[in-house]
Amino acid sequence: MEGAAATSTSARSNSANNNASSSNGNAASSSRKFTIKPFRSYTQMELIERHAKTLVEMEGSGFSSILKVVASSPAVGSVAAASASGRLMMASPARGALGMGAGSRGMLGGMEPSENGVVIDRDRIADLAAMYDLFSRVPSSVNHLRDALSERIRLDGRALVRDQETNVAPPAAFVKGVLDMRERFAAVVSDAMRGEKKGQKRMREAFEDFLNADARAANCLQCTSTTCLGWD
């Protein structure tokens, strides 16, 4: 009887210890879950917020530099387009005589013409999209990308206006330049920036800024920016 009682007592003790151990393990696991998530979120916010401006302005690989490449894609059929195509073929002989290997989108690799013949650099837009997705983890940092978009549009737009001021290009070239800009930057906002409303607003405001800054721009367009550029 004494042996049975001792065995029973030992079993109850072991069971209690196991339950306590299991409870402690669950508590520790739960604690880790509640600790890791805020820490990870805090770390992401710290890294992105601290380096956001650098990631945007970095020469060659920053958001602004990539955006400049997208904005200056060579026109279909131009000498620059042919030159770019030749460089791609030399760099990747496997693409074949037409420079169209597996996964290639066309003569210029990631570049493809729109219905209006405007070249859209899809590979660079994909790079911009990756940066936008990263910045989106800290919503306030996306303002840096919107600022870069607005500044690029204003710079390119003012360059077109200067060409009119110095009679470097005819009015028709100005109109085509504005329309080509609108199509490229619309692709950036819709694809790279996921069609966000704030990006659309900043793009519209930037176009209106340089179009309304000089009377010659309005005379060249011979219509309001809303009608000519297809904005509602």
Coordinates of C-alpha atoms in Angstrom, one line a residue:
M1 CA 0.0 0.0 0.0
E2 CA 2.8 2.4 0.9
G3 CA 4.6 1.6 -2.4
A4 CA 1.4 2.2 -4.4
A5 CA 0.8 5.5 -2.6
A6 CA 4.4 6.6 -3.2
T7 CA 4.1 5.7 -6.9
S8 CA 0.8 7.6 -7.2
T9 CA 2.4 10.6 -5.5
S10 CA 5.4 10.5 -7.8
A11 CA 3.1 10.3 -10.9
R12 CA 1.1 13.3 -9.7
S13 CA 4.4 15.2 -9.1
N14 CA 5.7 14.3 -12.6
S15 CA 2.4 15.3 -14.2
A16 CA 2.5 18.6 -12.4
N17 CA 6.1 19.3 -13.4
N18 CA 5.2 18.4 -17.0
N19 CA 2.2 20.7 -17.0
A20 CA 4.3 23.5 -15.5
S21 CA 7.0 23.0 -18.1
S22 CA 4.5 22.9 -20.9
S23 CA 2.9 26.1 -19.5
N24 CA 6.2 27.8 -19.3
G25 CA 7.1 26.7 -22.8
N26 CA 3.8 28.1 -24.2
A27 CA 4.3 31.3 -22.3
A28 CA 7.8 31.7 -23.7
S29 CA 6.6 31.0 -27.2
S30 CA 3.8 33.4 -26.9
S31 CA 6.1 36.0 -25.4
R32 CA 8.5 35.5 -28.4
K33 CA 5.6 36.1 -30.8
F34 CA 4.6 39.3 -29.1
T35 CA 8.2 40.5 -28.8
I36 CA 9.6 39.6 -32.3
K37 CA 6.8 41.3 -34.3
P38 CA 7.0 44.8 -32.8
F39 CA 10.8 44.5 -32.9
R40 CA 10.8 43.6 -36.6
S41 CA 8.4 46.4 -37.4
Y42 CA 10.5 48.9 -35.4
T43 CA 13.7 47.8 -37.2
Q44 CA 12.1 48.1 -40.6
M45 CA 10.8 51.6 -39.8
E46 CA 14.2 52.7 -38.4
L47 CA 16.2 51.4 -41.4
I48 CA 13.8 52.7 -44.1
E49 CA 13.2 56.1 -42.5
R50 CA 16.9 56.6 -41.7
H51 CA 18.0 55.7 -45.2
A52 CA 15.0 56.7 -47.3
K53 CA 16.6 59.9 -48.7
T54 CA 19.8 58.1 -49.6
L55 CA 17.9 55.3 -51.4
V56 CA 16.0 58.0 -53.4
E57 CA 19.1 60.1 -54.3
M58 CA 21.7 57.4 -54.7
E59 CA 23.6 58.0 -58.0
G60 CA 22.9 55.3 -60.6
S61 CA 20.6 53.0 -58.6
G62 CA 18.4 55.4 -56.6
F63 CA 14.8 56.0 -57.3
S64 CA 15.5 59.4 -58.9
S65 CA 18.2 58.0 -61.2
I66 CA 16.1 55.1 -62.3
L67 CA 13.2 57.5 -62.9
K68 CA 15.4 59.7 -65.1
V69 CA 16.2 56.7 -67.2
V70 CA 12.5 55.8 -67.6
A71 CA 11.7 59.4 -68.6
S72 CA 14.4 59.5 -71.2
S73 CA 13.8 56.2 -73.0
P74 CA 14.7 56.5 -76.7
A75 CA 11.9 56.9 -79.2
V76 CA 11.0 54.0 -81.4
G77 CA 13.0 53.9 -84.6
S78 CA 15.5 56.6 -83.4
V79 CA 19.3 56.3 -83.6
A80 CA 19.5 56.0 -79.8
A81 CA 17.0 53.1 -79.9
A82 CA 19.0 51.3 -82.5
S83 CA 22.3 51.9 -80.6
A84 CA 20.7 50.6 -77.4
S85 CA 19.5 47.5 -79.2
G86 CA 23.0 46.9 -80.6
R87 CA 24.5 47.1 -77.1
L88 CA 22.0 44.6 -75.7
M89 CA 22.8 42.2 -78.5
M90 CA 26.5 42.4 -78.0
A91 CA 26.1 41.9 -74.2
S92 CA 23.8 38.9 -74.7
P93 CA 24.6 37.0 -77.9
A94 CA 22.1 34.3 -77.0
R95 CA 19.3 36.8 -77.7
G96 CA 19.7 36.0 -81.4
A97 CA 19.7 38.1 -84.5
L98 CA 16.7 40.2 -83.4
G99 CA 17.8 40.5 -79.8
M100 CA 14.8 38.5 -78.6
G101 CA 15.8 35.7 -76.2
A102 CA 13.7 33.9 -73.8
G103 CA 12.0 36.3 -71.4
S104 CA 12.9 39.3 -73.6
R105 CA 10.1 41.7 -74.3
G106 CA 11.4 43.1 -77.5
M107 CA 14.2 44.8 -79.4
L108 CA 15.3 46.8 -76.3
G109 CA 14.9 44.0 -73.8
G110 CA 12.7 45.5 -71.1
M111 CA 11.6 48.4 -73.3
E112 CA 8.4 48.1 -75.3
P113 CA 6.4 50.6 -77.3
S114 CA 3.0 51.6 -76.2
E115 CA 0.0 51.9 -78.6
N116 CA 1.1 55.5 -79.4
G117 CA 4.7 54.5 -80.1
V118 CA 6.1 55.7 -76.8
V119 CA 8.9 53.5 -75.4
I120 CA 8.2 52.3 -71.8
D121 CA 11.1 50.8 -70.0
R122 CA 9.3 48.0 -68.1
D123 CA 12.5 46.6 -66.5
R124 CA 13.2 50.0 -64.8
I125 CA 9.6 50.4 -63.8
A126 CA 9.8 47.0 -62.1
D127 CA 12.8 48.3 -60.2
L128 CA 10.9 51.4 -59.2
A129 CA 8.0 49.1 -58.1
A130 CA 10.3 47.1 -55.8
M131 CA 11.5 50.3 -54.1
Y132 CA 7.9 51.5 -53.8
D133 CA 6.9 48.3 -52.1
L134 CA 9.8 48.6 -49.7
F135 CA 9.0 52.2 -48.8
S136 CA 5.3 51.3 -48.4
R137 CA 6.2 49.4 -45.2
V138 CA 6.7 52.9 -43.7
P139 CA 3.9 54.9 -45.4
S140 CA 5.4 58.3 -44.4
S141 CA 8.6 57.5 -46.4
V142 CA 6.7 57.2 -49.7
N143 CA 6.6 61.0 -49.7
H144 CA 10.2 60.9 -50.8
L145 CA 9.2 58.9 -53.9
R146 CA 6.4 61.3 -54.7
D147 CA 8.7 64.3 -54.3
A148 CA 11.2 62.6 -56.7
L149 CA 8.4 62.0 -59.3
S150 CA 7.2 65.6 -59.1
E151 CA 10.7 67.0 -59.4
R152 CA 11.5 64.9 -62.5
I153 CA 8.3 66.0 -64.2
R154 CA 9.0 69.6 -63.5
L155 CA 12.6 69.4 -64.7
D156 CA 11.7 67.6 -68.0
G157 CA 8.7 69.9 -68.5
R158 CA 10.8 73.1 -68.0
A159 CA 13.3 71.8 -70.5
L160 CA 10.6 71.5 -73.1
V161 CA 9.4 75.0 -72.3
R162 CA 13.0 76.3 -72.7
D163 CA 13.2 74.7 -76.2
Q164 CA 10.2 76.8 -77.1
E165 CA 11.6 80.0 -75.6
T166 CA 14.8 79.6 -77.7
N167 CA 13.0 78.3 -80.8
V168 CA 15.0 75.1 -80.7
A169 CA 11.9 73.0 -81.5
P170 CA 8.6 73.6 -83.3
P171 CA 5.3 73.8 -81.3
A172 CA 4.4 70.3 -82.6
A173 CA 7.5 68.8 -81.0
F174 CA 6.5 70.5 -77.7
V175 CA 3.1 68.9 -77.8
K176 CA 4.5 65.5 -78.6
G177 CA 7.0 65.8 -75.9
V178 CA 4.4 66.6 -73.3
L179 CA 2.2 63.7 -74.4
D180 CA 5.1 61.3 -74.4
M181 CA 6.0 62.5 -70.9
R182 CA 2.5 62.0 -69.7
E183 CA 2.4 58.4 -71.0
R184 CA 5.7 57.4 -69.4
F185 CA 5.0 59.0 -66.0
A186 CA 1.4 57.6 -66.0
A187 CA 3.0 54.1 -66.4
V188 CA 5.3 54.9 -63.5
V189 CA 2.3 55.9 -61.3
S190 CA 0.0 53.1 -62.4
D191 CA 2.5 50.3 -62.4
A192 CA 5.5 51.2 -60.1
M193 CA 3.4 53.2 -57.6
R194 CA 0.5 50.8 -57.8
G195 CA -1.9 53.5 -59.0
E196 CA -2.0 55.3 -55.7
K197 CA -4.1 58.4 -55.6
K198 CA -1.5 60.6 -54.0
G199 CA 1.0 59.8 -56.8
Q200 CA -1.6 60.6 -59.4
K201 CA -2.3 64.0 -57.7
R202 CA 1.4 64.9 -57.5
M203 CA 1.9 64.0 -61.2
R204 CA -1.1 66.1 -62.3
E205 CA 0.1 69.1 -60.2
A206 CA 3.6 68.8 -61.6
F207 CA 2.4 68.9 -65.2
E208 CA 0.1 71.8 -64.5
D209 CA 3.0 73.7 -62.8
F210 CA 5.2 73.8 -65.9
L211 CA 2.4 74.1 -68.4
N212 CA 0.9 77.1 -66.6
A213 CA 4.3 78.8 -66.0
D214 CA 4.7 80.1 -69.5
A215 CA 2.2 81.5 -72.0
R216 CA 4.0 79.8 -74.9
A217 CA 3.3 76.4 -73.4
A218 CA -0.5 77.2 -73.4
N219 CA -0.3 78.5 -77.0
C220 CA 1.5 75.4 -78.2
L221 CA -1.0 73.0 -76.7
Q222 CA -4.0 75.2 -77.9
C223 CA -6.1 73.4 -75.3
T224 CA -6.4 73.0 -71.6
S225 CA -4.1 70.5 -69.9
T226 CA -7.2 68.6 -68.8
T227 CA -8.5 68.0 -72.3
C228 CA -5.2 67.6 -74.1
L229 CA -3.6 65.2 -71.5
G230 CA -6.8 63.2 -70.9
W231 CA -7.2 64.0 -67.3
D232 CA -10.7 64.2 -65.7

